[in-house]
Amino acid sequence: MVTEEEIRDALRRVIDPELGRNIVELGMVRGIGLADGEVNLTLALTTLACPSKDRIISDIKSAIRALDGALIVNVKLVEMSAEERAKIVGEQQVKQYVAEPFNEINHVIAVMSGKGGVGKSSVAALLAIALRKQGERVGLLDADITGPSIPRMLGLHELPGTSPLGMLPAVSPGGVKVMSINLLLAQEDEAVIWRGPLISSAIRQFWGDVLWDRLDTLVIDLPPGTSDATLTVMQSIPLNGVLLVTSPQDLAGMVVRKAARMAQLLNIPIIGLLENMSYVQCPDCGRQIEAFGPSRAEETARALGVPLLGRIPLDPELARRCDSGEVESYPVDAFAPLAATISVLVPDVKSKPQF
Amino acid sequence: MVTEEEIRDALRRVIDPELGRNIVELGMVRGIGLADGEVNLTLALTTLACPSKDRIISDIKSAIRALDGALIVNVKLVEMSAEERAKIVGEQQVKQYVAEPFNEINHVIAVMSGKGGVGKSSVAALLAIALRKQGERVGLLDADITGPSIPRMLGLHELPGTSPLGMLPAVSPGGVKVMSINLLLAQEDEAVIWRGPLISSAIRQFWGDVLWDRLDTLVIDLPPGTSDATLTVMQSIPLNGVLLVTSPQDLAGMVVRKAARMAQLLNIPIIGLLENMSYVQCPDCGRQIEAFGPSRAEETARALGVPLLGRIPLDPELARRCDSGEVESYPVDAFAPLAATISVLVPDVKSKPQF
């Protein structure tokens, strides 16, 4: 006959993939009832919208059935109170973050697409540069751990320094503070073959263990996809909003809509949509060639109910300066309106999202 | 005083993130010695190159120190024998796969880039179509779970069927068998907000729970990045080789080199490099515009020691047909040489990689 104690012990093997600790230690197991071959268990989640919910429940059932395969396991879900949630998140932060209490960051904006190769990184870099040229104190956090582009674009290669309060960001010639995994690798083309938990922990460290100091705006360059990296940024960093980047292809639009839905599900405001690579201008005859097909940006923006902030052409000169680490010398006039738009929009999204 | 038994029990809380089971159950804990406040432990890894190595060791130390914070923990690493490894992998497969024993797949080729938006999916689709037109039985596994493009390109929307032996792939009008997460979603732009373990398990199911039946070639479309999805494909599916896709930007080249190093580290042969989006042809004056800057493909191929298989222009017509689900009607003549090259190369990489 299985005892409640044995069940509790078995549940110590169930790890919350989000928090990396077992559900008993986290105080998520609220009550265990045993009667007539049935186990009735109450599980408190940080949020009922927890994306790992199904996995945790399935792990609980496996762990209990490993004790006695005939047991029927019923899991009742409840949601933690704000205090309980704060305590867990607080413990995580006390454990992990060194520099965060010393940072003072006014606005955090993530550049997101869902789709790869639409120019998120160049938009993020140009936005940071434009804000910097307006006199803001600006940081740029490269959350793309497996495909980081930011240091190369800004010509940064040196290992960042450290202080007793945390890692120090690298600083671009123009004065943008930068943190990226590629600053920490011996060679920029070294592969980072990490599964999700390590990716997430690197991103959390870039937020909490880097001494950003005082910033008006921190721009975060997200990787493609709606998995670990994006989820960690959205759940662990108090974003003021996301800027969506798309390309003219409707296929890209479809994936960008997935990203937008993710932001909506997690209550992160969408600042607007920006279409990149809209056309290529022929240097000989001036013809505007729609290399990725006709634009669908207005359609996509309307479907998402967000403003279309602009359409940027595909410019070989931008590609060249990104490759050679001179993106700061790219004439950002074309982007100043964008930077202005963002500055106007930011106060509207100042209210931090609810967790 | 802590006992060996207590240590063993504590280690049951350490989960191998790869295999999703605890290290004691997996037989990875080989010997526990206790003397003078020190714990000496031998840990057998499936491979010493295990990317989760550091995480497992750190979890072991935390688990033991939770019993007694003063304990010094020394972990000695050894590698499992081929038989031990096969047993673990075998158990995993027996647990998970339904259809795999009924499938007979001659060649498996993954289309990879590391970088997003360089056209992996269109290359994968065109390759599958070209092989199919040569009379091969071809499958196309979309391993991009958060940004899947394949069903849209081939105009596939219906839910795939099931049989007692597993899920049935969808079949394109031209006869390519397809499996993708987007075939399973109610709406194609629904977001899949999953962390790594769920992504990996979906991919393993697409390999082992889908009744592919007999195939000459299975083409796998990989997502960007070198994290969970790519790692799972490389570790769980017996790849004959990978086809690398890049774009002219050196920034893309840098990320593609990361992908190539990952393949090399995991002993997966690289079939060759293909440059996509090499130039745009002006429809008015015929000028070839290098929209992403000058090509670096030869340089990248040489640095990696792999053949350069070709350079493909950026064609608005291809974008249009991908958007409208008519990629099968795209004139693949331009790709027939590529398909022929692959057919020639495949026998050379027939020897399965060593695990």
XYZ file of C-alpha atoms in Angstrom:
710
model
C 0.000 0.000 0.000
C 1.444 3.330 -1.109
C 1.596 6.092 1.522
C 1.161 9.830 1.159
C 4.801 10.221 2.162
C 5.935 7.963 -0.677
C 3.846 9.949 -3.133
C 5.320 13.212 -1.899
C 8.806 11.745 -2.285
C 8.040 10.547 -5.798
C 6.827 14.039 -6.703
C 10.221 15.447 -5.786
C 11.322 13.956 -9.110
C 8.934 16.198 -11.035
C 10.770 19.330 -12.100
C 9.034 22.540 -13.169
C 10.857 23.121 -16.482
C 10.321 26.869 -16.082
C 11.853 27.211 -12.640
C 14.252 24.259 -12.751
C 13.270 23.036 -9.255
C 11.012 20.241 -8.106
C 7.328 20.918 -7.510
C 7.388 19.839 -3.842
C 10.219 22.208 -2.973
C 8.424 24.967 -4.889
C 5.318 24.466 -2.743
C 3.194 23.603 -5.750
C 1.798 20.354 -4.245
C -1.046 21.525 -2.034
C -2.896 18.450 -0.901
C -2.588 14.722 -1.429
C -5.648 12.552 -0.764
C -5.579 8.757 -0.995
C -8.744 6.637 -1.156
C -9.915 3.479 -2.927
C -6.958 3.271 -5.303
C -7.321 6.932 -6.296
C -4.877 9.756 -5.628
C -6.457 13.224 -5.496
C -3.874 15.942 -5.708
C -4.082 19.728 -5.838
C -1.402 21.447 -7.887
C -0.846 25.209 -7.549
C 0.556 26.790 -10.707
C 2.166 30.234 -10.871
C -0.405 30.870 -13.602
C -3.162 28.685 -15.018
C -1.876 29.697 -18.465
C 1.442 27.991 -17.626
C 2.734 26.554 -20.920
C 4.369 23.604 -19.100
C 1.093 22.618 -17.413
C 0.449 19.505 -19.485
C 4.003 18.335 -19.111
C 3.973 18.741 -15.321
C 0.673 16.853 -15.025
C 1.958 14.049 -17.214
C 5.192 13.884 -15.172
C 3.150 13.736 -11.943
C 1.083 10.844 -13.252
C 4.174 8.955 -14.396
C 5.934 9.521 -11.061
C 2.959 8.233 -9.043
C 2.214 5.313 -11.330
C 5.844 4.249 -11.013
C 4.947 3.464 -7.369
C 1.795 1.544 -8.246
C 0.650 1.219 -11.838
C -2.962 0.612 -10.841
C -3.418 3.989 -9.126
C -5.818 6.480 -10.689
C -4.392 9.992 -10.420
C -6.644 13.067 -10.435
C -4.940 16.455 -10.546
C -6.912 19.564 -9.602
C -5.339 22.827 -10.756
C -5.401 26.038 -8.727
C -3.547 29.286 -9.232
C -1.072 30.711 -6.717
C -1.861 34.014 -5.057
C 0.190 37.033 -6.113
C 2.184 36.767 -2.845
C 3.016 33.105 -3.335
C 4.060 33.784 -6.895
C 6.177 36.759 -5.855
C 7.897 34.624 -3.227
C 8.918 31.964 -5.747
C 10.027 34.499 -8.331
C 11.787 36.410 -5.549
C 13.703 33.317 -4.457
C 14.719 32.707 -8.052
C 15.960 36.266 -8.345
C 17.831 36.291 -5.052
C 19.494 33.107 -6.188
C 20.361 34.337 -9.629
C 20.734 38.046 -10.023
C 23.673 40.067 -8.843
C 23.498 43.308 -10.774
C 19.761 43.812 -11.200
C 19.166 45.809 -7.988
C 21.762 48.322 -9.176
C 20.240 48.791 -12.620
C 17.670 51.446 -13.412
C 16.123 50.810 -16.796
C 13.228 52.997 -17.894
C 11.961 51.220 -20.984
C 12.475 47.745 -22.330
C 11.478 47.050 -25.921
C 11.875 43.670 -27.612
C 12.288 43.392 -31.384
C 10.486 40.238 -32.427
C 9.369 38.454 -35.528
C 8.949 34.751 -34.992
C 10.418 34.395 -38.486
C 14.175 34.318 -39.052
C 16.094 36.423 -41.523
C 13.688 39.360 -41.750
C 16.254 41.732 -40.285
C 15.312 41.826 -36.590
C 18.943 42.342 -35.598
C 19.587 45.210 -37.992
C 16.312 46.868 -36.971
C 17.213 46.408 -33.283
C 20.704 47.839 -33.859
C 19.475 50.779 -35.953
C 16.777 51.566 -33.405
C 19.331 51.545 -30.573
C 21.675 53.754 -32.608
C 18.887 56.198 -33.502
C 17.797 56.496 -29.865
C 21.430 56.955 -28.832
C 21.850 59.765 -31.389
C 18.842 61.466 -29.796
C 20.863 61.561 -26.581
C 19.353 58.561 -24.805
C 21.331 56.118 -22.680
C 20.760 52.907 -24.627
C 21.476 49.207 -24.105
C 21.185 46.375 -26.607
C 20.658 42.859 -25.249
C 21.218 40.134 -27.839
C 18.826 37.354 -26.796
C 19.734 35.242 -29.840
C 22.063 32.782 -28.137
C 22.563 30.344 -31.010
C 22.695 32.897 -33.858
C 23.908 36.216 -32.395
C 24.557 39.031 -34.900
C 24.786 42.191 -32.784
C 28.520 42.261 -31.860
C 29.587 41.709 -35.479
C 27.338 44.534 -36.707
C 28.790 46.961 -34.184
C 32.368 45.796 -34.622
C 32.625 44.530 -31.022
C 34.896 41.600 -30.306
C 36.513 42.126 -26.913
C 35.533 40.176 -23.815
C 33.370 42.404 -21.594
C 34.830 43.313 -18.199
C 33.481 42.338 -14.812
C 32.931 44.210 -11.580
C 31.939 42.980 -8.109
C 28.373 43.920 -9.063
C 28.220 41.887 -12.259
C 29.377 41.615 -15.852
C 29.993 44.899 -17.617
C 28.460 45.359 -21.063
C 30.682 46.147 -24.037
C 30.291 49.685 -25.361
C 30.096 50.487 -29.080
C 32.052 53.448 -30.529
C 28.756 55.365 -30.593
C 28.069 54.614 -26.927
C 25.492 51.788 -27.066
C 25.963 49.247 -24.265
C 25.889 45.697 -25.611
C 25.688 42.187 -24.186
C 25.755 39.107 -26.400
C 26.901 35.501 -26.080
C 29.323 36.156 -28.946
C 31.296 38.543 -26.719
C 31.940 35.591 -24.408
C 33.080 33.061 -27.017
C 36.711 32.566 -27.971
C 35.711 32.541 -31.660
C 32.646 34.233 -33.092
C 31.709 31.190 -35.179
C 31.919 28.752 -32.274
C 28.646 26.801 -31.998
C 26.525 27.130 -28.865
C 24.825 23.737 -28.710
C 22.535 24.238 -25.750
C 19.072 23.008 -24.958
C 16.378 25.354 -23.675
C 17.221 25.566 -19.960
C 20.745 26.812 -20.666
C 19.492 29.276 -23.287
C 16.995 30.627 -20.776
C 19.533 30.908 -18.020
C 21.955 32.830 -20.280
C 19.206 35.302 -21.154
C 18.222 35.736 -17.514
C 21.858 36.423 -16.691
C 22.107 39.007 -19.478
C 19.214 40.782 -17.798
C 20.054 40.332 -14.138
C 23.801 39.769 -13.875
C 24.881 42.529 -16.272
C 25.527 45.940 -14.797
C 23.570 48.007 -17.310
C 23.453 50.886 -14.827
C 21.024 53.654 -15.861
C 19.378 53.275 -19.235
C 16.605 55.204 -20.908
C 15.900 52.286 -23.199
C 17.045 48.679 -23.394
C 16.415 47.135 -26.820
C 16.249 43.331 -26.868
C 16.986 41.445 -30.079
C 14.949 38.231 -29.982
C 15.801 35.082 -31.926
C 13.272 33.490 -34.317
C 10.675 31.156 -32.861
C 8.253 31.132 -29.952
C 10.132 28.675 -27.762
C 12.531 29.012 -24.812
C 14.388 32.234 -25.609
C 11.290 34.263 -26.449
C 9.279 32.761 -23.608
C 12.018 33.545 -21.095
C 12.318 37.145 -22.280
C 8.546 37.587 -22.076
C 8.218 35.933 -18.675
C 11.376 37.114 -16.900
C 11.931 40.641 -18.207
C 9.385 43.445 -17.642
C 8.830 44.410 -21.280
C 7.069 47.657 -22.114
C 6.256 46.358 -25.546
C 7.378 44.446 -28.594
C 8.147 45.784 -32.039
C 7.182 43.263 -34.724
C 9.308 42.941 -37.859
C 8.040 41.191 -40.966
C 9.005 40.808 -44.619
C 6.611 41.088 -47.573
C 6.084 37.325 -48.007
C 2.756 36.116 -46.681
C 4.581 33.037 -45.418
C 6.636 35.351 -43.189
C 3.417 37.148 -42.250
C 1.908 33.862 -41.074
C 4.846 33.204 -38.734
C 4.832 36.833 -37.556
C 1.151 36.427 -36.667
C 2.157 33.447 -34.496
C 4.636 35.722 -32.696
C 1.979 38.406 -32.278
C -0.448 35.905 -30.760
C 2.227 34.818 -28.315
C 2.732 38.435 -27.199
C -1.031 38.858 -26.834
C -1.378 35.628 -24.823
C 1.353 36.828 -22.461
C -0.152 40.321 -22.189
C 2.781 42.125 -23.774
C 1.680 45.233 -25.715
C 2.591 45.320 -29.417
C 4.031 48.717 -30.352
C 3.584 48.214 -34.063
C 4.640 46.373 -37.182
C 7.584 47.251 -39.386
C 8.032 45.750 -42.859
C 11.661 45.143 -43.776
C 13.102 44.132 -47.169
C 10.060 45.682 -48.856
C 11.820 46.164 -52.191
C 15.221 46.434 -53.847
C 16.025 49.510 -55.911
C 17.889 48.823 -59.168
C 21.024 51.014 -59.148
C 20.928 51.225 -62.963
C 17.338 52.030 -63.864
C 15.820 52.911 -60.468
C 13.108 50.252 -60.718
C 11.774 49.122 -57.332
C 11.834 45.327 -57.445
C 9.594 43.496 -54.977
C 12.084 40.670 -54.466
C 9.955 38.898 -51.854
C 6.698 39.539 -53.694
C 4.089 42.240 -53.098
C 3.753 43.738 -49.618
C 1.211 42.283 -47.208
C 2.179 44.559 -44.332
C -1.019 46.627 -44.252
C -3.113 43.464 -44.330
C -1.053 41.892 -41.518
C -1.106 45.071 -39.390
C -4.868 45.361 -39.828
C -5.424 41.701 -38.951
C -3.408 42.195 -35.763
C -4.967 45.559 -34.955
C -1.554 47.249 -34.618
C -0.113 50.298 -36.420
C 2.126 49.820 -39.468
C 5.211 51.845 -38.542
C 6.944 51.807 -41.893
C 8.366 49.882 -44.843
C 12.142 49.644 -45.225
C 13.838 48.725 -48.501
C 16.498 46.009 -48.786
C 19.724 47.999 -49.065
C 22.998 46.259 -50.059
C 24.868 49.076 -48.343
C 23.250 48.175 -45.005
C 24.270 44.532 -45.497
C 27.840 45.643 -46.238
C 28.088 47.847 -43.131
C 26.583 45.118 -40.937
C 29.186 42.672 -42.242
C 32.058 45.073 -41.666
C 30.998 46.161 -38.176
C 30.195 49.697 -39.255
C 26.441 49.769 -38.857
C 26.791 52.862 -36.675
C 28.038 54.820 -39.669
C 24.976 53.865 -41.750
C 22.888 56.970 -42.501
C 19.990 56.416 -40.094
C 17.923 59.301 -41.459
C 15.651 56.697 -42.932
C 15.230 55.350 -39.418
C 14.933 58.599 -37.507
C 11.164 58.703 -38.179
C 10.982 55.190 -36.787
C 12.975 56.175 -33.718
C 10.695 59.183 -33.290
C 7.624 56.974 -33.638
C 8.969 54.669 -30.964
C 9.719 57.581 -28.619
C 6.163 58.779 -29.061
C 4.717 55.325 -28.543
C 6.810 54.342 -25.559
C 4.939 56.494 -22.981
C 1.724 54.779 -24.050
C 3.087 51.397 -23.154
C 4.840 52.518 -19.998
C 2.442 50.580 -17.818
C 4.266 47.337 -17.179
C 2.484 44.178 -18.261
C 0.744 42.130 -15.559
C 2.325 38.833 -14.594
C 25.890 11.444 8.824
C 24.724 11.069 5.252
C 24.557 7.521 3.864
C 25.261 6.212 0.379
C 21.584 5.260 0.146
C 20.499 8.835 0.880
C 22.865 10.133 -1.776
C 21.510 7.668 -4.294
C 17.984 8.755 -3.446
C 18.911 12.425 -3.794
C 20.387 11.702 -7.224
C 17.022 10.383 -8.381
C 16.060 14.041 -8.554
C 18.699 14.744 -11.181
C 17.127 14.448 -14.608
C 19.117 13.952 -17.813
C 17.546 16.756 -19.894
C 18.262 14.767 -23.048
C 16.537 11.576 -22.034
C 13.980 13.017 -19.606
C 14.645 10.352 -16.933
C 16.671 10.443 -13.742
C 20.341 9.484 -13.812
C 19.982 6.635 -11.273
C 17.230 4.932 -13.251
C 19.304 5.419 -16.420
C 22.229 3.583 -14.797
C 24.499 6.591 -15.129
C 25.607 6.582 -11.457
C 28.352 3.986 -11.335
C 29.954 4.220 -7.918
C 29.444 6.308 -4.797
C 32.308 6.524 -2.326
C 32.026 8.373 1.001
C 35.050 9.313 3.099
C 36.152 12.241 5.282
C 33.369 14.578 4.201
C 34.012 13.887 0.519
C 31.716 12.161 -1.940
C 33.462 10.486 -4.863
C 31.089 9.593 -7.616
C 31.525 8.070 -11.057
C 29.095 9.278 -13.717
C 28.728 7.381 -16.998
C 27.642 9.591 -19.891
C 26.246 8.315 -23.192
C 29.036 10.399 -24.710
C 31.758 12.520 -23.130
C 30.768 15.239 -25.618
C 27.314 15.352 -23.991
C 26.153 18.967 -24.233
C 24.234 18.673 -20.940
C 27.335 17.452 -19.060
C 27.931 20.638 -17.070
C 24.294 20.953 -16.168
C 24.088 17.354 -14.917
C 27.238 17.771 -12.811
C 25.946 20.993 -11.318
C 22.566 19.343 -10.568
C 24.381 16.421 -8.895
C 26.352 18.776 -6.665
C 23.250 20.728 -5.701
C 21.301 17.541 -4.930
C 24.047 16.159 -2.679
C 24.763 19.460 -0.947
C 21.075 19.760 -0.174
C 21.672 16.776 2.152
C 24.756 18.295 3.772
C 26.134 21.616 2.628
C 29.614 20.837 3.919
C 30.153 17.829 1.655
C 32.795 18.091 -1.060
C 31.561 16.393 -4.219
C 33.977 14.999 -6.821
C 32.499 13.696 -10.064
C 34.564 11.435 -12.307
C 33.275 11.124 -15.861
C 33.390 7.917 -17.893
C 31.758 7.036 -21.188
C 29.219 4.248 -21.602
C 30.053 1.296 -23.829
C 28.240 1.044 -27.175
C 26.031 -1.728 -25.695
C 25.036 0.324 -22.656
C 24.261 3.293 -24.886
C 22.237 1.160 -27.289
C 20.236 -0.248 -24.374
C 19.228 3.222 -23.135
C 18.407 4.495 -26.605
C 16.554 1.226 -27.278
C 14.419 1.638 -24.150
C 13.579 5.181 -25.189
C 12.502 3.980 -28.602
C 10.416 1.065 -27.395
C 8.652 3.497 -25.088
C 7.985 6.114 -27.692
C 7.744 4.895 -31.224
C 4.808 3.122 -32.759
C 5.333 3.373 -36.492
C 9.114 3.295 -36.773
C 9.508 -0.505 -37.041
C 7.213 -0.435 -40.081
C 9.097 2.325 -41.891
C 11.889 1.667 -44.347
C 13.736 4.867 -45.128
C 16.855 4.663 -47.270
C 18.322 8.139 -46.941
C 17.729 10.957 -44.515
C 19.026 14.408 -45.402
C 18.588 17.473 -43.200
C 18.537 20.970 -44.679
C 20.236 23.223 -42.166
C 21.533 26.730 -41.832
C 21.665 27.901 -38.255
C 20.525 31.260 -39.682
C 16.857 32.018 -40.259
C 15.321 33.377 -43.433
C 17.927 32.102 -45.879
C 15.400 29.872 -47.603
C 15.957 26.488 -45.934
C 12.291 25.600 -46.315
C 12.067 26.470 -49.997
C 15.324 24.600 -50.680
C 14.036 21.592 -48.714
C 10.711 21.661 -50.587
C 12.327 22.110 -54.023
C 14.797 19.321 -53.299
C 11.985 16.975 -52.267
C 9.989 17.907 -55.382
C 12.995 17.424 -57.673
C 13.735 13.992 -56.192
C 10.068 13.072 -56.512
C 10.060 14.095 -60.189
C 12.994 11.722 -60.687
C 10.682 8.936 -59.538
C 11.817 8.645 -55.923
C 9.493 8.000 -52.977
C 10.051 11.145 -50.949
C 9.058 12.418 -47.507
C 9.411 15.920 -46.093
C 9.577 16.282 -42.305
C 9.105 19.857 -41.104
C 11.202 20.051 -37.921
C 10.462 23.758 -37.511
C 7.832 23.523 -34.795
C 7.479 27.212 -33.976
C 7.788 28.586 -37.540
C 6.661 25.866 -39.944
C 6.433 26.841 -43.640
C 6.189 23.541 -45.514
C 2.386 22.920 -45.544
C 1.660 26.449 -46.803
C 4.203 26.112 -49.617
C 2.667 22.846 -50.778
C -0.933 23.994 -50.305
C -1.623 21.387 -47.602
C -4.141 22.215 -44.906
C -6.064 19.073 -44.009
C -5.515 17.145 -40.794
C -3.448 14.030 -41.544
C -5.169 10.686 -40.974
C -4.224 8.033 -38.454
C -3.882 4.286 -38.623
C -3.331 1.664 -35.887
C 0.359 1.874 -36.772
C 0.711 5.630 -36.379
C -0.101 9.026 -37.869
C -0.338 9.133 -41.639
C 1.563 11.897 -43.431
C -0.290 14.319 -45.692
C 0.454 13.845 -49.402
C 1.072 16.783 -51.753
C -0.533 16.836 -55.229
C 2.861 15.804 -56.637
C 3.130 12.859 -54.247
C 5.526 14.112 -51.536
C 4.608 12.809 -48.069
C 4.597 15.622 -45.513
C 4.441 15.953 -41.737
C 4.403 19.323 -39.996
C 2.988 20.763 -36.790
C 0.920 23.148 -38.904
C -1.110 20.204 -40.219
C -2.171 19.540 -36.631
C -3.201 23.078 -35.671
C -6.750 24.386 -36.021
C -5.385 27.614 -37.547
C -2.089 27.932 -39.387
C -1.132 31.113 -37.520
C -1.780 29.648 -34.067
C 1.330 30.089 -31.891
C 3.142 27.031 -30.574
C 4.596 28.324 -27.304
C 6.587 25.309 -26.201
C 9.874 24.957 -24.398
C 12.563 22.575 -25.634
C 11.371 19.227 -24.245
C 8.012 19.512 -26.018
C 9.678 20.638 -29.253
C 11.998 17.633 -29.073
C 9.225 15.218 -28.349
C 7.161 16.495 -31.311
C 10.135 15.976 -33.620
C 10.783 12.475 -32.273
C 7.118 11.653 -32.888
C 7.324 12.983 -36.450
C 10.140 10.505 -36.987
C 8.916 7.498 -35.031
C 5.131 7.766 -34.779
C 4.472 8.703 -38.416
C 3.885 5.878 -40.859
C 6.214 7.052 -43.623
C 6.262 3.523 -45.041
C 8.958 3.041 -47.713
C 10.907 6.109 -48.744
C 13.951 6.543 -50.918
C 14.686 9.879 -49.270
C 13.353 11.758 -46.282
C 14.220 15.462 -46.382
C 14.146 17.229 -43.002
C 13.619 20.995 -42.855
C 15.434 22.235 -39.738
C 14.574 25.453 -37.899
C 17.212 28.160 -37.290
C 19.527 27.739 -34.320
C 21.632 25.027 -32.753
C 19.389 24.301 -29.772
C 16.737 21.685 -29.006
C 15.163 21.028 -32.408
C 18.466 20.673 -34.261
C 20.082 18.705 -31.456
C 17.159 16.283 -31.304
C 17.203 15.718 -35.070
C 20.958 15.101 -34.981
C 20.850 12.808 -31.955
C 17.614 10.886 -32.518
C 17.415 10.475 -36.297
C 20.061 8.561 -38.276
C 21.032 11.309 -40.717
C 23.077 10.481 -43.797
C 24.132 14.066 -44.073
C 23.198 17.709 -43.874
C 22.872 20.221 -46.677
C 23.928 23.691 -45.531
C 22.114 26.752 -46.876
C 23.583 30.230 -46.582
C 22.960 33.717 -47.963
C 25.637 36.068 -49.300
C 25.997 38.133 -46.096
C 29.097 37.294 -44.097
C 26.960 37.666 -40.983
C 24.836 34.789 -42.253
C 28.046 32.941 -43.099
C 29.219 33.273 -39.494
C 26.018 31.689 -38.160
C 26.149 28.986 -40.853
C 29.693 28.160 -39.716
C 28.282 27.632 -36.202
C 25.788 25.170 -37.669
C 28.544 23.413 -39.598
C 30.655 23.051 -36.436
C 27.679 21.526 -34.661
C 27.297 18.924 -37.434
C 31.020 18.184 -37.258
C 30.967 17.839 -33.457
C 28.096 15.362 -33.742
C 29.779 13.441 -36.572
C 27.142 14.212 -39.189
C 28.630 14.434 -42.706
C 28.096 17.755 -44.518
C 26.979 17.120 -48.104
C 27.762 20.629 -49.260
C 26.909 24.309 -49.130
C 24.258 26.061 -51.199
C 24.063 29.839 -51.451
C 20.516 31.166 -51.715
C 19.364 34.722 -52.483
C 22.660 35.336 -54.292
C 21.272 38.182 -56.398
C 18.073 39.731 -57.745
C 17.681 40.197 -61.485
C 16.140 43.521 -62.539
C 13.155 42.690 -64.772
C 13.635 45.973 -66.681
C 17.354 46.182 -67.421
C 18.584 42.686 -66.531
C 21.121 43.955 -64.010
C 22.045 41.373 -61.342
C 21.749 43.210 -58.022
C 23.607 41.721 -55.057
C 20.901 42.714 -52.583
C 22.624 41.066 -49.612
C 26.088 42.201 -50.665
C 28.781 40.291 -52.528
C 28.861 36.499 -52.271
C 31.059 34.865 -49.628
C 29.953 31.341 -50.452
C 33.254 30.125 -51.930
C 35.142 31.492 -48.944
C 32.706 29.851 -46.499
C 32.757 26.528 -48.372
C 36.549 26.542 -48.429
C 36.785 27.388 -44.722
C 34.487 24.457 -43.945
C 36.166 22.099 -46.415
C 32.863 21.261 -48.119
C 31.808 21.547 -51.776
C 29.862 24.613 -52.962
C 26.837 23.054 -54.658
C 25.432 26.163 -56.291
C 24.208 29.741 -56.060
C 20.485 30.416 -56.401
C 19.056 33.847 -57.243
C 16.266 35.500 -55.248
C 13.222 35.050 -57.479
C 9.959 36.926 -56.702
C 8.109 34.230 -58.628
C 9.317 31.577 -56.156
C 8.124 33.750 -53.247
C 4.748 34.117 -54.952
C 4.304 30.374 -55.524
C 5.410 29.557 -51.955
C 2.790 32.000 -50.643
C 0.034 30.563 -52.809
C 0.814 26.908 -52.089
C 1.951 26.206 -55.640
C 5.645 25.575 -55.142
C 5.266 22.243 -56.947
C 4.447 24.106 -60.153
C 7.640 26.202 -59.938
C 9.967 25.314 -62.825
C 12.574 23.262 -60.979
C 14.922 23.003 -63.943
C 17.171 25.374 -62.087
C 17.167 22.884 -59.256
C 17.445 19.676 -61.244
C 21.254 19.969 -61.262
C 21.097 20.331 -57.494
C 18.863 17.274 -57.189
C 21.260 15.369 -59.445
C 24.221 16.505 -57.334
C 22.498 15.275 -54.200
C 21.675 11.914 -55.812
C 25.328 11.527 -56.706
C 26.508 12.595 -53.277
C 24.087 10.530 -51.257
C 25.807 7.146 -51.822
C 29.015 8.695 -50.485
C 27.369 9.544 -47.220
C 25.368 6.342 -46.965
C 27.455 5.137 -44.044
C 25.378 6.125 -41.050
C 27.053 8.412 -38.559
C 28.396 6.827 -35.379
C 26.516 7.479 -32.155
